[in-house]
Short mmCIF file of C-alpha atoms in Angstrom, two decimals:
data_model
loop_
_atom_site.label_atom_id
_atom_site.label_comp_id
_atom_site.label_asym_id
_atom_site.label_seq_id
_atom_site.Cartn_x
_atom_site.Cartn_y
_atom_site.Cartn_z
CA MET A 2 -0.05 -0.06 -0.04
CA ASP A 3 2.98 2.42 0.58
CA PHE A 4 3.82 1.84 -3.15
CA ILE A 5 0.34 2.30 -4.36
CA ALA A 6 -0.28 5.44 -2.14
CA GLY A 7 3.03 7.05 -3.26
CA ALA A 8 2.25 6.38 -6.87
CA ILE A 9 -1.09 8.25 -6.74
CA GLY A 10 0.38 11.05 -4.66
CA GLY A 11 3.26 11.46 -7.01
CA GLY A 12 1.22 11.56 -10.20
CA LEU A 13 -1.16 14.22 -8.88
CA SER A 14 1.78 16.35 -7.60
CA ALA A 15 3.60 16.25 -10.88
CA VAL A 16 0.57 17.74 -12.63
CA VAL A 17 0.22 20.47 -10.00
CA GLY A 18 3.92 21.48 -9.97
CA TYR A 19 5.22 21.01 -13.58
CA PRO A 20 4.68 24.48 -15.02
CA LEU A 21 6.72 26.01 -12.13
CA ASP A 22 9.33 23.29 -12.46
CA THR A 23 9.90 24.29 -16.05
CA VAL A 24 10.31 28.06 -15.07
CA LYS A 25 12.78 26.91 -12.40
CA VAL A 26 14.88 24.83 -14.87
CA ARG A 27 15.09 27.64 -17.39
CA ILE A 28 16.09 30.21 -14.74
CA GLN A 29 18.81 27.84 -13.46
CA THR A 30 20.24 27.04 -16.79
CA GLU A 31 20.05 30.34 -18.74
CA ARG A 32 21.27 33.76 -17.93
CA SER A 33 18.83 35.60 -20.17
CA TYR A 34 16.00 35.87 -17.63
CA ASN A 35 15.85 38.61 -14.96
CA GLY A 36 13.61 36.69 -12.58
CA ILE A 37 10.60 34.41 -12.23
CA TRP A 38 8.03 36.73 -13.88
CA HIS A 39 10.29 37.70 -16.75
CA CYS A 40 10.82 34.03 -17.37
CA ILE A 41 7.10 33.27 -17.23
CA ARG A 42 6.31 36.28 -19.54
CA GLU A 43 8.93 35.45 -22.15
CA THR A 44 7.99 31.61 -22.06
CA TYR A 45 4.33 32.32 -22.69
CA LYS A 46 5.02 35.04 -25.31
CA ALA A 47 7.22 32.58 -27.41
CA GLU A 48 5.55 29.22 -26.77
CA LYS A 49 2.19 29.97 -25.17
CA ALA A 50 0.82 27.79 -22.42
CA TRP A 51 2.26 24.66 -23.96
CA GLY A 52 5.76 25.80 -23.24
CA PHE A 53 5.24 25.27 -19.55
CA TYR A 54 4.24 21.58 -20.12
CA LYS A 55 6.99 20.29 -22.28
CA GLY A 56 8.05 16.75 -21.36
CA MET A 57 5.16 16.57 -18.89
CA SER A 58 3.79 13.18 -20.18
CA LEU A 59 7.10 11.42 -19.34
CA SER A 60 7.37 13.35 -16.01
CA VAL A 61 3.86 12.40 -14.77
CA SER A 62 4.24 8.69 -15.44
CA THR A 63 7.91 8.65 -14.03
CA VAL A 64 7.18 10.75 -11.08
CA SER A 65 4.28 8.48 -10.12
CA LEU A 66 6.58 5.41 -10.44
CA VAL A 67 9.42 7.10 -8.66
CA SER A 68 7.12 8.50 -5.81
CA SER A 69 5.72 4.96 -5.45
CA PHE A 70 9.40 3.56 -5.13
CA SER A 71 10.42 6.48 -2.78
CA PHE A 72 7.51 5.92 -0.28
CA GLY A 73 7.83 2.23 -0.54
CA ALA A 74 11.70 2.22 -0.15
CA TYR A 75 11.48 4.70 2.67
CA ARG A 76 9.12 2.51 4.72
CA ASN A 77 11.16 -0.66 4.05
CA PHE A 78 14.46 1.04 4.88
CA LEU A 79 12.75 2.40 8.08
CA TYR A 80 11.38 -1.08 8.97
CA ASN A 81 14.75 -2.73 8.58
CA ILE A 82 16.71 -0.01 10.36
CA CYS A 83 14.37 -0.31 13.38
CA ARG A 84 14.67 -4.30 13.20
CA LEU A 85 18.56 -3.96 13.15
CA ARG A 86 18.82 -1.31 15.99
CA TYR A 87 15.93 -2.48 18.33
CA GLY A 88 15.26 -6.01 17.28
CA THR A 89 11.74 -5.17 16.32
CA SER A 90 9.94 -2.88 13.92
CA ASP A 91 7.17 -2.07 16.44
CA VAL A 92 8.81 0.95 18.02
CA LYS A 93 8.81 4.61 17.29
CA PRO A 94 11.68 5.30 15.11
CA SER A 95 14.12 8.06 16.32
CA LYS A 96 15.18 11.12 14.21
CA VAL A 97 18.36 9.32 13.20
CA ASP A 98 16.43 6.25 11.98
CA ILE A 99 14.22 8.67 9.93
CA SER A 100 17.25 10.45 8.51
CA LEU A 101 19.10 7.31 7.54
CA ALA A 102 15.99 5.86 5.93
CA GLY A 103 15.45 9.08 3.91
CA CYS A 104 19.23 9.40 2.91
CA ALA A 105 19.14 5.72 1.67
CA THR A 106 15.91 6.40 -0.28
CA GLY A 107 17.44 9.41 -2.02
CA ALA A 108 20.58 7.47 -2.94
CA VAL A 109 18.65 4.54 -4.51
CA ARG A 110 16.23 6.94 -6.44
CA VAL A 111 19.07 8.27 -8.53
CA VAL A 112 19.32 5.08 -10.56
CA LEU A 113 15.65 5.37 -11.59
CA ILE A 114 15.29 9.13 -12.14
CA SER A 115 18.55 10.28 -13.81
CA PRO A 116 17.62 9.42 -17.38
CA THR A 117 14.13 10.99 -17.05
CA GLU A 118 15.53 13.97 -15.29
CA THR A 119 18.08 14.39 -18.10
CA ALA A 120 15.27 14.11 -20.66
CA LYS A 121 12.86 16.49 -18.76
CA VAL A 122 15.54 19.26 -18.44
CA ARG A 123 16.54 19.03 -22.18
CA MET A 124 12.86 19.29 -23.25
CA GLN A 125 12.28 22.22 -20.77
CA THR A 126 15.29 24.25 -22.09
CA GLN A 127 14.45 23.51 -25.69
CA LYS A 128 13.12 26.62 -27.33
CA GLN A 129 10.45 26.47 -30.06
CA SER A 130 8.46 29.46 -31.20
CA HIS A 131 4.76 29.07 -31.17
CA TYR A 132 3.05 28.60 -34.52
CA SER A 133 1.57 31.84 -36.04
CA VAL A 134 0.36 33.03 -39.47
CA THR A 135 3.53 34.98 -40.02
CA ALA A 136 5.67 31.89 -39.16
CA PRO A 137 3.88 28.85 -40.48
CA HIS A 138 6.99 26.86 -41.30
CA LEU A 139 8.96 26.57 -38.20
CA PRO A 140 12.00 24.31 -38.08
CA LYS A 141 11.32 21.13 -36.01
CA PRO A 142 12.86 21.01 -32.59
CA LYS A 143 15.73 18.55 -32.07
CA TYR A 144 13.61 16.64 -29.54
CA GLN A 145 10.19 15.56 -30.73
CA GLY A 146 8.97 14.27 -27.35
CA PRO A 147 10.32 12.79 -24.10
CA VAL A 148 10.88 9.29 -25.44
CA HIS A 149 12.55 10.64 -28.66
CA CYS A 150 14.68 12.77 -26.44
CA LEU A 151 15.82 9.59 -24.42
CA ARG A 152 16.58 7.89 -27.73
CA MET A 153 18.56 10.89 -29.08
CA ILE A 154 20.59 11.26 -25.92
CA ALA A 155 21.56 7.66 -25.92
CA LYS A 156 22.47 7.72 -29.61
CA GLU A 157 24.47 10.86 -29.60
CA GLU A 158 26.07 10.65 -26.28
CA GLY A 159 25.89 6.98 -25.20
CA PHE A 160 24.32 5.32 -22.23
CA GLY A 161 26.46 7.62 -20.14
CA GLY A 162 24.61 10.66 -21.39
CA LEU A 163 21.38 9.42 -19.76
CA TYR A 164 23.23 9.71 -16.43
CA LYS A 165 24.82 13.19 -16.88
CA GLY A 166 24.69 15.01 -13.65
CA CYS A 167 24.02 11.99 -11.61
CA SER A 168 26.67 12.83 -9.03
CA ALA A 169 25.03 16.25 -8.32
CA LEU A 170 21.64 14.30 -8.29
CA LEU A 171 23.06 11.95 -5.77
CA CYS A 172 24.31 14.78 -3.43
CA ARG A 173 20.92 16.56 -3.94
CA ASP A 174 18.64 13.67 -3.06
CA CYS A 175 20.45 12.14 -0.16
CA HIS A 176 20.41 15.02 2.23
CA SER A 177 17.14 16.46 0.78
CA PHE A 178 15.24 13.30 1.37
CA ALA A 179 16.64 12.95 4.90
CA THR A 180 15.37 16.49 5.57
CA TYR A 181 12.09 15.89 3.83
CA PHE A 182 10.97 12.81 5.86
CA LEU A 183 12.46 14.17 9.10
CA THR A 184 10.57 17.53 8.79
CA TYR A 185 7.36 15.71 7.96
CA ASN A 186 7.63 13.43 11.00
CA ILE A 187 8.65 16.13 13.42
CA LEU A 188 5.98 18.52 12.46
CA CYS A 189 3.24 15.81 12.66
CA ASP A 190 4.41 14.93 16.12
CA TRP A 191 4.38 18.57 17.19
CA PHE A 192 0.84 19.27 15.82
CA THR A 193 -0.91 15.94 16.60
CA PRO A 194 -2.64 16.18 20.01
CA ALA A 195 -1.60 13.84 22.84
CA GLY A 196 -3.65 10.54 22.72
CA LYS A 197 -4.14 10.58 18.95
CA ASN A 198 -2.32 7.97 16.91
CA LYS A 199 -2.58 9.77 13.50
CA PRO A 200 -2.40 13.41 12.44
CA ASP A 201 -5.47 15.22 11.10
CA ILE A 202 -6.01 16.45 7.59
CA LEU A 203 -4.84 20.05 8.40
CA THR A 204 -1.77 18.64 10.09
CA VAL A 205 -0.88 16.50 7.11
CA LEU A 206 -1.33 19.46 4.66
CA ILE A 207 0.84 21.84 6.77
CA SER A 208 3.47 19.22 7.61
CA GLY A 209 3.61 17.88 3.95
CA GLY A 210 3.90 21.35 2.49
CA SER A 211 6.62 22.40 5.02
CA ALA A 212 8.57 19.20 4.38
CA GLY A 213 8.64 20.02 0.63
CA VAL A 214 10.06 23.59 1.37
CA PHE A 215 12.66 22.48 3.70
CA GLY A 216 13.66 19.58 1.47
CA TRP A 217 14.05 21.87 -1.61
CA ALA A 218 15.75 24.57 0.59
CA VAL A 219 18.63 22.17 1.17
CA ALA A 220 18.41 20.66 -2.38
CA THR A 221 18.60 23.78 -4.60
CA PRO A 222 22.33 24.30 -4.80
CA MET A 223 22.93 20.76 -6.11
CA ASP A 224 19.80 20.97 -8.20
CA VAL A 225 21.34 24.08 -10.09
CA ILE A 226 24.53 21.97 -10.71
CA LYS A 227 22.66 19.03 -11.84
CA SER A 228 20.54 21.03 -14.33
CA ARG A 229 23.62 22.64 -15.81
CA LEU A 230 25.50 19.33 -16.21
CA GLN A 231 22.38 17.79 -17.83
CA VAL A 232 22.12 20.54 -20.52
CA ASP A 233 25.89 20.64 -21.20
CA ASN A 234 25.54 18.89 -24.67
CA LEU A 235 28.05 16.67 -26.40
CA GLY A 236 30.30 18.79 -28.65
CA GLN A 237 30.05 21.94 -26.69
CA CYS A 238 30.84 20.68 -23.10
CA LYS A 239 31.55 23.50 -20.88
CA TYR A 240 31.94 21.49 -17.62
CA ARG A 241 34.36 18.52 -16.86
CA GLY A 242 32.39 17.33 -13.82
CA LEU A 243 30.56 18.24 -10.61
CA ILE A 244 33.45 20.31 -8.91
CA HIS A 245 34.38 22.01 -12.11
CA CYS A 246 30.85 23.09 -12.76
CA ILE A 247 30.57 24.57 -9.30
CA ARG A 248 33.78 26.38 -9.56
CA VAL A 249 32.93 27.82 -13.10
CA SER A 250 29.39 28.70 -12.21
CA VAL A 251 30.40 30.58 -9.04
CA LYS A 252 33.36 32.28 -10.74
CA GLU A 253 31.08 33.54 -13.56
CA GLU A 254 28.06 34.49 -11.68
CA GLY A 255 28.90 34.56 -7.87
CA ILE A 256 27.83 32.56 -4.97
CA ARG A 257 24.26 33.50 -5.60
CA VAL A 258 24.04 31.23 -8.68
CA LEU A 259 23.78 28.20 -6.28
CA PHE A 260 20.54 29.59 -5.14
CA LYS A 261 18.86 30.44 -8.48
CA GLY A 262 15.32 29.18 -8.34
CA LEU A 263 15.24 28.71 -4.46
CA GLY A 264 12.17 30.95 -3.97
CA LEU A 265 10.42 29.35 -6.91
CA ASN A 266 11.40 25.88 -5.69
CA CYS A 267 9.94 26.67 -2.14
CA ILE A 268 6.81 28.33 -3.57
CA ARG A 269 6.25 25.08 -5.83
CA ALA A 270 7.15 22.62 -3.22
CA PHE A 271 4.37 23.62 -0.79
CA PRO A 272 1.22 22.88 -2.70
CA VAL A 273 2.97 19.93 -4.54
CA ASN A 274 3.86 18.19 -1.31
CA MET A 275 0.59 19.04 0.34
CA VAL A 276 -0.89 16.99 -2.56
CA VAL A 277 1.67 14.10 -2.11
CA PHE A 278 1.11 13.64 1.57
CA VAL A 279 -2.61 14.18 1.89
CA THR A 280 -3.14 11.75 -1.01
CA TYR A 281 -0.71 9.24 0.58
CA GLU A 282 -2.17 9.44 3.99
CA GLY A 283 -5.73 9.23 2.50
CA VAL A 284 -4.98 6.09 0.52
CA MET A 285 -3.29 4.43 3.45
CA ARG A 286 -6.27 5.20 5.80
CA LEU A 287 -8.66 4.02 3.17
CA ALA A 288 -6.78 0.79 2.84
CA ASP A 289 -6.66 0.21 6.60
CA HIS A 290 -10.43 0.92 6.83
CA LEU A 291 -11.21 -1.61 4.04
CA MET A 292 -8.94 -4.20 5.59
CA LYS A 293 -10.72 -3.78 8.87
#
């Protein structure tokens, strides 16, 4: 049920958060935008509403799959950590247990999400002018869709091209997922009245949204580097690796470059993760009710 609940929550959250995710990626990878609203205006002006949803079909399906895996893996890691430390899983896990389970979940996610993250970022940063009467014959974009993008990357850059930026992705997800699950559990404990076993709906909404904000707050620096490595195409490679990308980016744009998109990430993370956790908790409680 953890896998099923995670899948449903993840799919719904992808639809909610995708437009702002596109804006975030473009701000992080391009220097032509002055800020969030400038990026939104320019994207809509050139590509209309569709420009915000490039690559979303692959993202919704993969986010659903990855969210399913993330919640299922987290619960299994937590279960086994408690069994190893205490001899039983029927104990309240400590903050260290939760952090370790979250970190392990972030690490194993990388294998699944790196190719789709690369395709998503390439699609989101690919520019294509919107059809108009004055420009009826626009050149075809390089990537015709998410699956075509994956095929092209594998063909032109080899299998390793699908895992560009995976070192930054690993650094991003390990500590961000530890923060994510720890924040959710701490806030649920704080806001749940004594004597109640489960948090109410408002507590889940606030805790879930806040967990997303804190998770992305610590993830943003590595998210910037990950996005830049993933759009560093073959034949015009600017970065030699993770450390080189950090050095070059900071040298050219200052330390603030590592926090590009931070505000947008946090704004997007609150409603997205409210949806994730309230859906997850709702499905789990429905399953418990039906089993009883």
